[in-house]
Each structure stands twice: as structure tokens, then as C-alpha cells.
Amino acid sequence: MPSPDPPTSSLLFSPLATDFSRTLSALRRHTLSIHNHLRSIEVDAAFVEQAAQAYQRPLVANERCGSWYVPPGRKDGSCYFKSTDGHTGQWGFSLRRLNLHLLDLVGGRDGCLIVDSTRRGKRMPDALSKTIPMWCAVLNRTLFPGESTSRQLHTPPQAVSQSEASQMERRLEGFVERLRELDIDMATLAGKLKKPLRPLWITRESVLPESKPIFDDFHPIILCTASGLVTGTEVSQHGSSFEYIQGAGDDSEGWSQGITPTLYWTHRELLLNTPEAELPSLTSSLLEIPNPATISPSTPSLTPIYLTSISIGNISTLSPLQGPIPDTLIICSSRATTTPFSVSPTSTRRILHLSAPSHKTSRHSLRQQLVQTEAFFLSSSSTSATSSPHQPTPSIGIGIVCPTGTDVAVGAALALLCLYYDDKGSRNVQGTNNKDRGLIDKAFIAKRLAWMVMSFPQANPRRGTLKAVNDYLMGDDRRGGV
């Protein structure tokens, strides 16, 4: 009878094996160091600049990765295309990220050059090879329905097989219908363009043109993969100075230790010339320095949503220096009683402080914030309607801010837009709301969300935030006081 296997607790590994494992871990940490990431970004950014000069089109960063490769002074805009919408079998057209703000830039300057990268061993990220090509095809079919030549889905053959492209194309009409259901003024959007859109791709293997190319039949959407392809491993030797990392700007939370694209470009030389061991302390000190880009008077702190009286923004830029502050203000912040500007004791400004839910906060907690938001909104409307004729009438505009301006503020504004604004962006008659009239469903909420992402492209509410808003608007009742 064979003897039983020994228990795992009795297994011993030699010190040599343990040391070898530690050596490999240390080698990996060195290879994927901050210094190697920043040097790799520097190399990739140089290629992006060469491509931009060759094509002479406005530079657009696909956030968040793209901004590592484009200096702020060279960046003409940002876009928000997700690689997950291009994953095989999961192809999608995001109604949360319509990116329709790009049409002004594309139509006005005959195209654009979008920058992104990937570190997953691919030649180009799925956002560039599949998500954006589908976006172009959907918009062409919607805005130029009479032009049969613009209906085709164009994909890079070196990254997308013919079989996958055919499967993607079969989904396009469904995406077109979803876009049309938002009731967006398509005639106005079409008027921004002179011809259809067509994606083109450039990588490090591409031969760049010697002079600006002109395309008579389409606006070029030039999709630039910043990084070179590294085969067999994550890195390759780049001379003797550093190890090159493909897609160094992708998933930067894992290595950057607080360094952001803005911080990198502001202090680029200092960061590149600081020894690795000193970078964490240097980064900490740099993060304490106010960023001039966030306090520039040329950048308004609040963005109006569509034709409504609601504006949203980032709490850190809320200042009278940035422009008028509404008399009715909702501040969602972890510091629930802090106002980021001085308020006169005689001021008629009405302010609601809400504790901004964290990523781990339940939807129920956010729901309670929405209860307070709606009650405050209604009471502010009542105050405006009954103010004394001898006193100034408070502004009917309402500002909503949160730490990022892209999540909780968006959720609170979305709830109010759905409840108390009609399809033209006007406030409903006093005392009526769209839920009581039986108007609110998922399609209705999607239309109001489209108003927000068209007015404020940076809007990026978490799924939990949107789920809480949906639950609040479509539940049997809104418990808690309204």
C-alpha cells in the first residue's frame, strides 16, 4: 500500500528557492520603476509630437492615459472612449460617453488626432482599434443617412479580424437606434461637419507623411498609439539608460505614487533627473503646491447643463474669481460644513451641505442625499416665488458641486433634471414633477443624462451613483420626506 502524501505543512522550500523568488521580485520592481515609466513616457510623447506635426491636426487625449503623452499646452481637447466597449463579444456604444463635443473640433479643423496607448502586449488599444471606429460608423449612419459610402465600418486589419469586424457591424443599427432615442438635435450636430468621419491608424511602425495630408471625402479621425510594441515581456532594453515599458501611462495608479499627467508636465525635468529613491518625497512636496491650471480665472467653475438653470462643477474651483456663484448652492463634500468661499452674514445665498458618499458607501446612503437635495430644491423654489417685492429675488439658478465635479454632483443634478424639467429644459409648473405624471423610465433618464454629457463631457458618474438615481426615480415612492 503506497504511503499517503505528506501534509503541505511539512513541505520545506530551500533558502535558495526563497532567495531566487525575492531576487525576481526585486528585479521586477526595478524594471517597472517610476523612473522607467517616466522615461518611457518621454520617448512616446516625442513620437506623438512627430505625428502631430506630420498630420497638422488638433491633438486630443483619450483620458486618462492619453494625457501622459500630450503636454497641456499642446492639448486641444480630451475624449473618453473606453477600451471595454471594444472588447471582443462586448462591443458597445456608450450613452454615458457620447463624445459629441469632438464634432466642433473635427468640423472646424478638418479632423483630429486622438492619442492613447496600451501595455497589454497589443499593437494598439481596443479603444482605438474598435470603440472609436464604431463611434464613427454610428455617427455617419445617423448624421449622413443618405450617403451609402459612409455607412461602412472601418477597422485596422492588423488588429481586428474580418470575422470580428463583421460581428461588430451587425450591431451598428442597434446603436444608431439607441442614439436616436435620446432625441438629440441631429440636424445641429450634422451642421458641425462638412463630410463623414473616417478613422485612420498610426503606430510606431507607420511612415509619417512629409506634408499635411488632405482628405476630400471625409474628416480624418487619426488614431495614434503612442507606445511601441514590446513582444515577449512588458519591457525592452532602451540603450543603457533605462528599461522601456510599453504603455507606461496606462493604469498609472499602480506605479505613479501620486504623480499625475499635469504634475509630470509641470515638473518634467525635475522628475526625470531625480534619483528613484527620492521620487516619493519629491512627489509629496510637489502635490502640496497649488496647480495654476485649477485656479485660472479663465476657467469657469460651473458648467450650465443644456438650457436648464442647473450648473455643476468641481468644489476645488468654486470661487467668485471664477465667475458668478448661484444664490442656491448644493455642496457635496467630505467636509460637510465647509464652504470654499466667504459668505457675508447678510447674504441671501441658500447653501445645502451634503456629505459626499465614498466609493464604499451604500446606494441607500446616496438615496438619502437625493431626498435632501430634492427637498432643498423645492424649498428654494418656494422662497424665490414668495420673496418680498422690496427685496431682490434670489436667482432661480442652482449650482451643484462635489470633489471631482464628475460623480455625485452629476447624480444629484440628474435626479432634479428628471423630476422637474421638461423636454425643452424649462422648469415645470410649481408643484408638479415628472414622476407623478408617469413620464420617468430608463429611456427618459438616458435623455437627461445625454444633456449632461453633451454639456459637460467630463461627467463620469459611477455605476453605483447611476443605480442609486435610477432606484430613487423609479421606485414605488421616494421615502424620506418628499
Coordinates of C-alpha atoms in Angstrom, one line a residue:
M1 CA 0.0 0.0 0.0
P2 CA 1.5 3.3 -1.0
S3 CA 2.3 5.8 1.7
P4 CA 0.0 8.8 1.9
D5 CA 1.2 12.2 0.6
P6 CA 2.8 14.3 3.4
P7 CA 0.8 17.3 4.6
T8 CA 1.6 20.6 3.0
S9 CA 2.7 22.0 6.3
S10 CA 5.6 19.6 6.2
L11 CA 6.9 20.7 2.8
L12 CA 10.0 22.8 3.0
F13 CA 11.5 25.1 0.4
S14 CA 15.2 25.6 0.3
P15 CA 16.6 29.0 1.2
L16 CA 18.0 29.1 -2.4
A17 CA 14.5 29.0 -3.9
T18 CA 13.2 31.7 -1.5
D19 CA 16.2 33.9 -2.3
F20 CA 15.6 33.4 -6.0
S21 CA 11.9 34.4 -5.6
R22 CA 12.9 37.6 -3.8
T23 CA 15.5 38.4 -6.4
L24 CA 12.9 38.1 -9.2
S25 CA 10.5 40.4 -7.2
A26 CA 13.2 43.0 -6.7
L27 CA 14.2 42.8 -10.4
R28 CA 10.6 43.3 -11.4
R29 CA 10.2 46.3 -9.0
H30 CA 13.4 47.8 -10.5
T31 CA 12.3 47.2 -14.1
L32 CA 8.8 48.7 -13.5
S33 CA 10.2 51.6 -11.5
I34 CA 8.8 55.2 -11.6
H35 CA 12.0 56.3 -13.4
N36 CA 11.5 53.7 -16.2
H37 CA 7.8 54.7 -16.6
L38 CA 8.6 58.4 -16.9
R39 CA 11.5 57.8 -19.3
S40 CA 9.2 55.6 -21.4
I41 CA 6.5 58.3 -21.5
E42 CA 9.1 60.8 -22.6
V43 CA 10.0 58.6 -25.6
D44 CA 6.4 58.0 -26.5
A45 CA 5.5 61.7 -26.2
A46 CA 8.2 62.6 -28.7
F47 CA 6.7 60.2 -31.2
V48 CA 3.2 61.8 -30.6
E49 CA 4.7 65.2 -31.3
Q50 CA 6.2 64.0 -34.6
A51 CA 2.8 62.6 -35.6
A52 CA 1.0 65.8 -34.7
Q53 CA 3.5 67.9 -36.8
A54 CA 3.1 65.5 -39.7
Y55 CA -0.7 65.4 -39.8
Q56 CA -1.2 69.0 -38.5
R57 CA -4.5 68.2 -36.8
P58 CA -5.6 69.1 -33.3
L59 CA -4.3 66.8 -30.5
V60 CA -6.9 65.1 -28.4
A61 CA -6.0 62.9 -25.4
N62 CA -8.2 59.8 -24.7
E63 CA -8.4 60.1 -21.0
R64 CA -6.9 59.2 -18.7
C65 CA -3.9 57.5 -20.4
G66 CA -3.6 59.9 -23.3
S67 CA -2.8 63.0 -21.3
W68 CA 0.6 61.4 -20.2
Y69 CA 1.8 61.8 -23.8
V70 CA 0.5 65.3 -24.6
P71 CA 1.8 68.5 -22.9
P72 CA -1.1 70.6 -21.6
G73 CA -0.1 73.5 -23.9
R74 CA -0.4 71.2 -26.9
K75 CA -3.6 69.5 -26.0
D76 CA -6.6 70.8 -27.9
G77 CA -9.1 68.6 -26.1
S78 CA -10.0 65.4 -24.3
C79 CA -12.2 62.4 -25.1
Y80 CA -13.5 59.5 -23.2
F81 CA -13.6 56.3 -25.2
K82 CA -13.4 53.1 -23.2
S83 CA -11.5 50.0 -24.3
T84 CA -14.1 47.8 -22.7
D85 CA -16.6 48.9 -25.3
G86 CA -14.3 47.3 -27.8
H87 CA -13.6 44.0 -26.1
T88 CA -14.4 41.0 -28.2
G89 CA -18.0 40.0 -27.9
Q90 CA -18.8 43.0 -25.7
W91 CA -18.8 45.7 -28.3
G92 CA -20.8 48.8 -27.2
F93 CA -21.8 52.4 -27.9
S94 CA -21.7 54.3 -24.6
L95 CA -24.6 56.7 -24.0
R96 CA -22.7 57.9 -20.9
R97 CA -19.7 58.9 -23.0
L98 CA -21.2 60.3 -26.3
N99 CA -18.1 62.4 -27.0
L100 CA -20.2 64.6 -29.3
H101 CA -18.1 67.7 -28.1
L102 CA -15.4 66.5 -30.6
L103 CA -17.6 67.4 -33.6
D104 CA -16.9 71.1 -33.1
L105 CA -13.2 70.5 -33.2
V106 CA -13.4 67.9 -36.1
G107 CA -15.6 70.1 -38.3
G108 CA -13.7 73.3 -37.6
R109 CA -10.2 71.9 -38.2
D110 CA -10.9 69.0 -40.5
G111 CA -10.3 66.2 -38.2
C112 CA -8.3 65.5 -35.1
L113 CA -5.5 63.2 -33.8
I114 CA -6.5 61.1 -30.8
V115 CA -3.8 59.7 -28.5
D116 CA -3.9 56.6 -26.4
S117 CA -1.8 53.6 -25.5
T118 CA -1.9 50.1 -24.0
R119 CA 0.5 48.0 -22.0
R120 CA -1.1 44.6 -22.6
G121 CA 1.1 43.4 -25.4
K122 CA -1.3 44.6 -28.1
R123 CA -0.3 46.7 -31.1
M124 CA -3.0 49.2 -30.2
P125 CA -5.7 49.6 -27.5
D126 CA -9.2 48.4 -28.2
A127 CA -10.5 52.0 -27.8
L128 CA -8.6 52.9 -31.0
S129 CA -9.0 49.7 -32.9
K130 CA -12.7 49.1 -32.2
T131 CA -14.5 51.6 -29.9
I132 CA -13.8 54.7 -31.9
P133 CA -14.3 53.1 -35.4
M134 CA -17.8 52.0 -34.2
W135 CA -18.4 55.5 -32.9
C136 CA -17.5 57.0 -36.3
A137 CA -19.8 54.5 -38.1
V138 CA -22.7 55.1 -35.8
L139 CA -22.4 58.9 -36.3
N140 CA -22.1 58.6 -40.0
R141 CA -25.2 56.5 -40.3
T142 CA -27.1 58.9 -38.0
L143 CA -25.9 62.3 -39.4
F144 CA -25.4 61.3 -43.1
P145 CA -28.1 58.7 -43.7
G146 CA -28.3 59.3 -47.4
E147 CA -24.6 58.6 -48.1
S148 CA -24.2 54.9 -48.5
T149 CA -20.4 55.0 -48.8
S150 CA -20.2 56.4 -45.2
R151 CA -22.1 53.5 -43.6
Q152 CA -19.1 51.1 -43.7
L153 CA -17.3 50.2 -40.5
H154 CA -13.5 50.7 -40.9
T155 CA -11.2 48.7 -38.7
P156 CA -7.4 48.1 -38.8
P157 CA -6.8 44.7 -40.3
Q158 CA -3.6 44.1 -38.3
A159 CA -5.7 44.3 -35.1
V160 CA -9.3 43.2 -36.0
S161 CA -10.1 40.1 -37.9
Q162 CA -12.6 40.2 -40.7
S163 CA -14.9 37.9 -38.7
E164 CA -14.9 40.2 -35.7
A165 CA -15.4 43.2 -37.9
S166 CA -18.5 41.6 -39.4
Q167 CA -19.9 40.8 -36.0
M168 CA -19.3 44.4 -34.9
E169 CA -21.0 45.8 -38.0
R170 CA -24.2 43.7 -37.3
R171 CA -24.6 45.7 -34.0
L172 CA -24.3 49.1 -35.5
E173 CA -28.0 49.7 -36.4
G174 CA -29.0 48.9 -32.8
F175 CA -26.5 51.5 -31.6
V176 CA -28.0 54.0 -34.1
E177 CA -31.5 53.4 -32.7
R178 CA -30.3 53.9 -29.2
L179 CA -28.7 57.2 -30.2
R180 CA -31.8 58.4 -31.9
E181 CA -33.9 57.6 -28.9
L182 CA -32.1 60.3 -27.0
D183 CA -34.0 63.0 -29.1
I184 CA -30.8 64.9 -29.7
D185 CA -31.0 67.6 -32.4
M186 CA -29.2 65.7 -35.1
A187 CA -29.6 68.5 -37.7
T188 CA -27.5 70.8 -35.5
L189 CA -24.8 68.1 -35.0
A190 CA -24.7 67.4 -38.7
G191 CA -24.2 71.1 -39.3
K192 CA -21.0 71.0 -37.4
L193 CA -19.5 68.6 -40.0
K194 CA -18.8 69.1 -43.7
K195 CA -18.3 65.4 -44.5
P196 CA -18.4 62.0 -42.8
L197 CA -15.9 60.7 -40.4
R198 CA -13.2 58.1 -41.2
P199 CA -10.7 56.5 -38.7
L200 CA -7.1 56.2 -39.7
W201 CA -4.4 54.5 -37.6
I202 CA -0.8 55.3 -36.9
T203 CA 1.7 53.3 -34.8
R204 CA 5.4 53.4 -34.3
E205 CA 5.8 51.3 -37.5
S206 CA 3.9 53.8 -39.6
V207 CA 5.5 56.0 -42.2
L208 CA 4.5 59.6 -41.4
P209 CA 3.6 62.0 -44.2
E210 CA 6.1 64.7 -45.2
S211 CA 3.3 67.3 -45.6
K212 CA -0.2 67.8 -44.2
P213 CA -2.5 65.3 -46.0
I214 CA -5.9 66.5 -47.2
F215 CA -8.8 64.1 -47.5
D216 CA -11.6 65.4 -49.8
D217 CA -14.2 62.8 -48.9
F218 CA -14.0 62.6 -45.1
H219 CA -12.8 64.2 -41.9
P220 CA -9.9 62.1 -40.7
I221 CA -10.0 60.8 -37.1
I222 CA -6.4 59.8 -36.8
L223 CA -5.9 57.3 -34.0
C224 CA -2.3 57.4 -32.7
T225 CA -0.9 54.6 -30.5
A226 CA 1.8 56.3 -28.6
S227 CA 3.8 53.3 -27.4
G228 CA 5.9 50.9 -29.4
L229 CA 5.0 47.2 -29.3
V230 CA 7.2 45.1 -27.0
T231 CA 7.0 41.4 -27.6
G232 CA 7.5 38.6 -25.1
T233 CA 7.7 40.8 -22.0
E234 CA 6.5 44.1 -20.6
V235 CA 9.8 45.9 -21.2
S236 CA 12.7 46.1 -23.6
Q237 CA 16.1 47.5 -23.2
H238 CA 16.4 51.1 -24.3
G239 CA 20.1 51.7 -24.6
S240 CA 21.8 51.7 -21.2
S241 CA 19.8 54.4 -19.5
F242 CA 16.5 52.7 -18.7
E243 CA 14.2 49.8 -19.5
Y244 CA 11.4 50.8 -21.9
I245 CA 7.8 50.0 -20.8
Q246 CA 5.1 49.7 -23.3
G247 CA 2.0 51.8 -22.4
A248 CA 3.7 53.3 -19.4
G249 CA 0.9 55.8 -18.9
D250 CA -1.8 53.1 -18.7
D251 CA -3.1 52.2 -15.3
S252 CA -0.8 54.7 -13.7
E253 CA -2.3 54.2 -10.2
G254 CA -0.1 51.2 -9.8
W255 CA 3.2 53.0 -10.1
S256 CA 2.8 56.8 -10.1
Q257 CA 2.6 57.3 -6.3
G258 CA 0.6 60.5 -6.8
I259 CA 2.2 61.8 -10.0
T260 CA -0.4 62.9 -12.4
P261 CA 0.0 63.9 -16.1
T262 CA -0.3 67.6 -15.1
L263 CA 2.2 67.2 -12.4
Y264 CA 4.6 65.4 -14.7
W265 CA 4.4 68.0 -17.5
T266 CA 4.7 70.9 -15.0
H267 CA 7.8 69.5 -13.3
R268 CA 9.1 67.1 -16.1
E269 CA 12.8 67.9 -15.9
L270 CA 12.9 67.8 -12.1
L271 CA 11.1 64.4 -12.0
L272 CA 13.3 62.9 -14.8
N273 CA 16.5 64.0 -13.1
T274 CA 15.6 63.0 -9.5
P275 CA 17.0 59.6 -8.3
E276 CA 14.4 56.9 -7.9
A277 CA 14.8 56.7 -4.1
E278 CA 14.0 60.4 -3.7
L279 CA 10.9 60.5 -6.0
P280 CA 8.3 59.6 -3.4
S281 CA 9.3 62.5 -1.1
L282 CA 9.6 64.9 -4.1
T283 CA 6.2 63.9 -5.3
S284 CA 4.7 64.6 -1.8
S285 CA 6.1 68.1 -1.8
L286 CA 5.0 68.8 -5.3
L287 CA 1.5 67.8 -4.5
E288 CA 1.3 70.5 -1.9
I289 CA 2.0 73.2 -4.4
P290 CA -1.3 74.7 -5.9
N291 CA -1.7 73.8 -9.5
P292 CA -2.2 77.1 -11.5
A293 CA -4.3 75.2 -14.1
T294 CA -7.0 74.6 -11.5
I295 CA -7.3 78.2 -10.3
S296 CA -7.0 80.1 -13.5
P297 CA -9.7 82.8 -13.8
S298 CA -10.2 81.8 -17.5
T299 CA -11.8 78.5 -16.5
P300 CA -15.3 78.8 -15.1
S301 CA -16.0 76.8 -12.0
L302 CA -19.6 75.8 -13.0
T303 CA -20.9 74.5 -16.3
P304 CA -24.6 75.1 -17.3
I305 CA -26.5 71.9 -18.2
Y306 CA -28.3 72.2 -21.6
L307 CA -30.9 75.0 -21.5
T308 CA -31.7 74.5 -17.8
S309 CA -31.0 76.6 -14.7
I310 CA -28.7 73.9 -13.2
S311 CA -24.9 74.1 -13.3
I312 CA -22.4 71.6 -12.0
G313 CA -18.7 71.8 -11.2
N314 CA -15.7 70.9 -9.0
I315 CA -15.7 72.2 -5.5
S316 CA -12.0 73.0 -5.6
T317 CA -12.5 75.7 -8.2
L318 CA -15.6 77.2 -6.7
S319 CA -14.6 80.8 -6.2
P320 CA -16.0 84.3 -7.0
L321 CA -12.9 84.8 -9.1
Q322 CA -14.0 82.1 -11.4
G323 CA -17.4 83.7 -12.2
P324 CA -20.8 84.2 -10.6
I325 CA -21.8 81.8 -7.9
P326 CA -25.5 80.9 -7.8
D327 CA -27.6 82.1 -4.9
T328 CA -28.7 78.5 -4.5
L329 CA -25.9 76.0 -4.0
I330 CA -25.5 72.3 -3.1
I331 CA -22.1 71.4 -1.9
C332 CA -21.3 67.6 -1.7
S333 CA -18.1 67.3 0.3
S334 CA -16.4 65.0 2.8
R335 CA -16.2 68.2 4.9
A336 CA -19.9 68.5 5.2
T337 CA -20.0 72.0 6.8
T338 CA -17.2 73.7 4.9
T339 CA -17.9 76.4 2.3
P340 CA -14.9 77.1 -0.1
F341 CA -15.5 80.8 -0.2
S342 CA -16.6 83.5 2.3
V343 CA -20.3 84.2 2.9
S344 CA -21.5 87.5 4.2
P345 CA -23.7 87.3 7.3
T346 CA -26.4 89.3 5.4
S347 CA -26.2 87.2 2.3
T348 CA -29.4 85.7 0.9
R349 CA -27.5 82.8 -0.6
R350 CA -29.0 79.4 0.3
I351 CA -26.5 76.6 0.8
L352 CA -27.1 72.9 1.4
H353 CA -24.1 70.9 2.7
L354 CA -24.2 67.2 2.0
S355 CA -21.6 64.6 3.0
A356 CA -20.3 63.2 -0.3
P357 CA -20.7 59.4 -0.3
S358 CA -17.5 57.4 -0.7
H359 CA -16.9 54.6 -3.2
K360 CA -17.8 52.1 -0.4
T361 CA -20.9 53.9 0.7
S362 CA -24.2 52.0 0.0
R363 CA -26.7 53.2 -2.5
H364 CA -29.1 53.8 0.4
S365 CA -26.8 56.5 1.8
L366 CA -26.7 58.3 -1.6
R367 CA -30.5 57.9 -1.8
Q368 CA -30.8 59.9 1.4
Q369 CA -28.7 62.6 -0.1
L370 CA -31.1 62.7 -3.0
V371 CA -34.0 63.1 -0.6
Q372 CA -32.4 66.1 1.0
T373 CA -31.4 67.5 -2.5
E374 CA -35.0 67.4 -3.7
A375 CA -36.4 68.9 -0.5
F376 CA -33.9 71.7 -0.7
F377 CA -34.6 72.3 -4.3
L378 CA -38.4 72.6 -3.7
S379 CA -37.9 74.9 -0.7
S380 CA -35.6 77.2 -2.7
S381 CA -38.1 77.4 -5.5
S382 CA -40.8 78.4 -3.0
T383 CA -38.5 81.1 -1.5
S384 CA -37.9 82.5 -4.9
A385 CA -41.6 82.6 -5.7
T386 CA -42.7 84.3 -2.5
S387 CA -39.9 86.8 -1.9
S388 CA -40.9 90.3 -0.9
P389 CA -41.3 92.9 -3.7
H390 CA -38.9 95.1 -1.7
Q391 CA -36.1 92.6 -1.7
P392 CA -34.0 91.2 -4.6
T393 CA -35.4 87.9 -5.8
P394 CA -32.9 85.1 -5.3
S395 CA -31.5 83.6 -8.5
I396 CA -33.6 80.6 -9.8
G397 CA -30.3 79.1 -10.9
I398 CA -28.8 76.3 -8.8
G399 CA -25.2 75.1 -8.6
I400 CA -24.2 71.6 -7.6
V401 CA -20.6 70.8 -6.8
C402 CA -18.6 67.7 -5.5
P403 CA -14.9 67.0 -5.0
T404 CA -14.5 65.9 -8.7
G405 CA -17.5 67.6 -10.3
T406 CA -18.0 64.4 -12.3
D407 CA -19.8 61.9 -10.0
V408 CA -22.0 62.9 -7.0
A409 CA -22.8 66.3 -8.5
V410 CA -23.8 64.7 -11.7
G411 CA -26.1 62.2 -9.9
A412 CA -27.8 64.9 -7.9
A413 CA -28.3 67.1 -10.9
L414 CA -29.6 64.2 -13.0
A415 CA -32.3 63.5 -10.4
L416 CA -33.5 67.1 -10.4
L417 CA -33.4 67.3 -14.2
C418 CA -35.6 64.1 -14.5
L419 CA -38.1 65.3 -11.9
Y420 CA -38.6 69.0 -12.5
Y421 CA -37.6 69.9 -16.1
D422 CA -39.4 69.5 -19.3
D423 CA -38.0 68.3 -22.7
K424 CA -37.1 71.9 -23.6
G425 CA -35.0 72.4 -20.4
S426 CA -37.6 74.6 -18.7
R427 CA -38.7 74.3 -15.1
N428 CA -42.1 72.5 -14.6
V429 CA -45.0 74.5 -13.3
Q430 CA -44.7 74.9 -9.5
G431 CA -45.7 71.7 -7.6
T432 CA -45.6 69.2 -10.4
N433 CA -43.0 66.6 -11.2
N434 CA -42.4 64.2 -14.0
K435 CA -42.6 61.1 -11.8
D436 CA -46.1 61.9 -10.7
R437 CA -47.0 62.4 -14.3
G438 CA -45.8 58.9 -15.2
L439 CA -43.0 60.1 -17.5
I440 CA -39.9 58.7 -15.9
D441 CA -38.5 55.4 -17.2
K442 CA -35.0 54.3 -18.3
A443 CA -35.3 56.0 -21.7
F444 CA -36.3 59.3 -20.0
I445 CA -33.4 59.1 -17.6
A446 CA -31.0 58.4 -20.5
K447 CA -32.2 61.5 -22.4
R448 CA -31.5 63.7 -19.4
L449 CA -28.1 62.1 -18.9
A450 CA -27.4 62.9 -22.5
W451 CA -28.0 66.6 -21.8
M452 CA -25.3 66.4 -19.1
V453 CA -22.6 64.6 -21.1
M454 CA -23.1 66.9 -24.1
S455 CA -22.8 70.0 -21.9
F456 CA -20.1 68.6 -19.6
P457 CA -18.1 65.8 -21.3
Q458 CA -16.1 65.2 -18.2
A459 CA -19.2 63.9 -16.4
N460 CA -18.4 60.3 -15.4
P461 CA -20.8 59.1 -12.7
R462 CA -20.0 55.7 -11.2
R463 CA -22.4 52.9 -11.9
G464 CA -23.4 52.9 -8.2
T465 CA -24.3 56.6 -8.5
L466 CA -26.5 56.0 -11.5
K467 CA -28.1 52.9 -9.9
A468 CA -29.0 55.0 -6.9
V469 CA -30.5 57.7 -9.0
N470 CA -32.5 55.1 -11.0
D471 CA -33.7 53.5 -7.8
Y472 CA -34.7 56.9 -6.4
L473 CA -36.6 58.0 -9.5
M474 CA -38.2 54.7 -10.5
G475 CA -39.0 53.2 -7.0
D476 CA -42.6 53.0 -5.8
D477 CA -42.1 56.0 -3.6
R478 CA -39.3 58.4 -2.6
R479 CA -39.2 57.7 1.2
G480 CA -37.7 60.2 3.3
G481 CA -39.8 63.3 3.1
V482 CA -40.7 64.3 -0.5

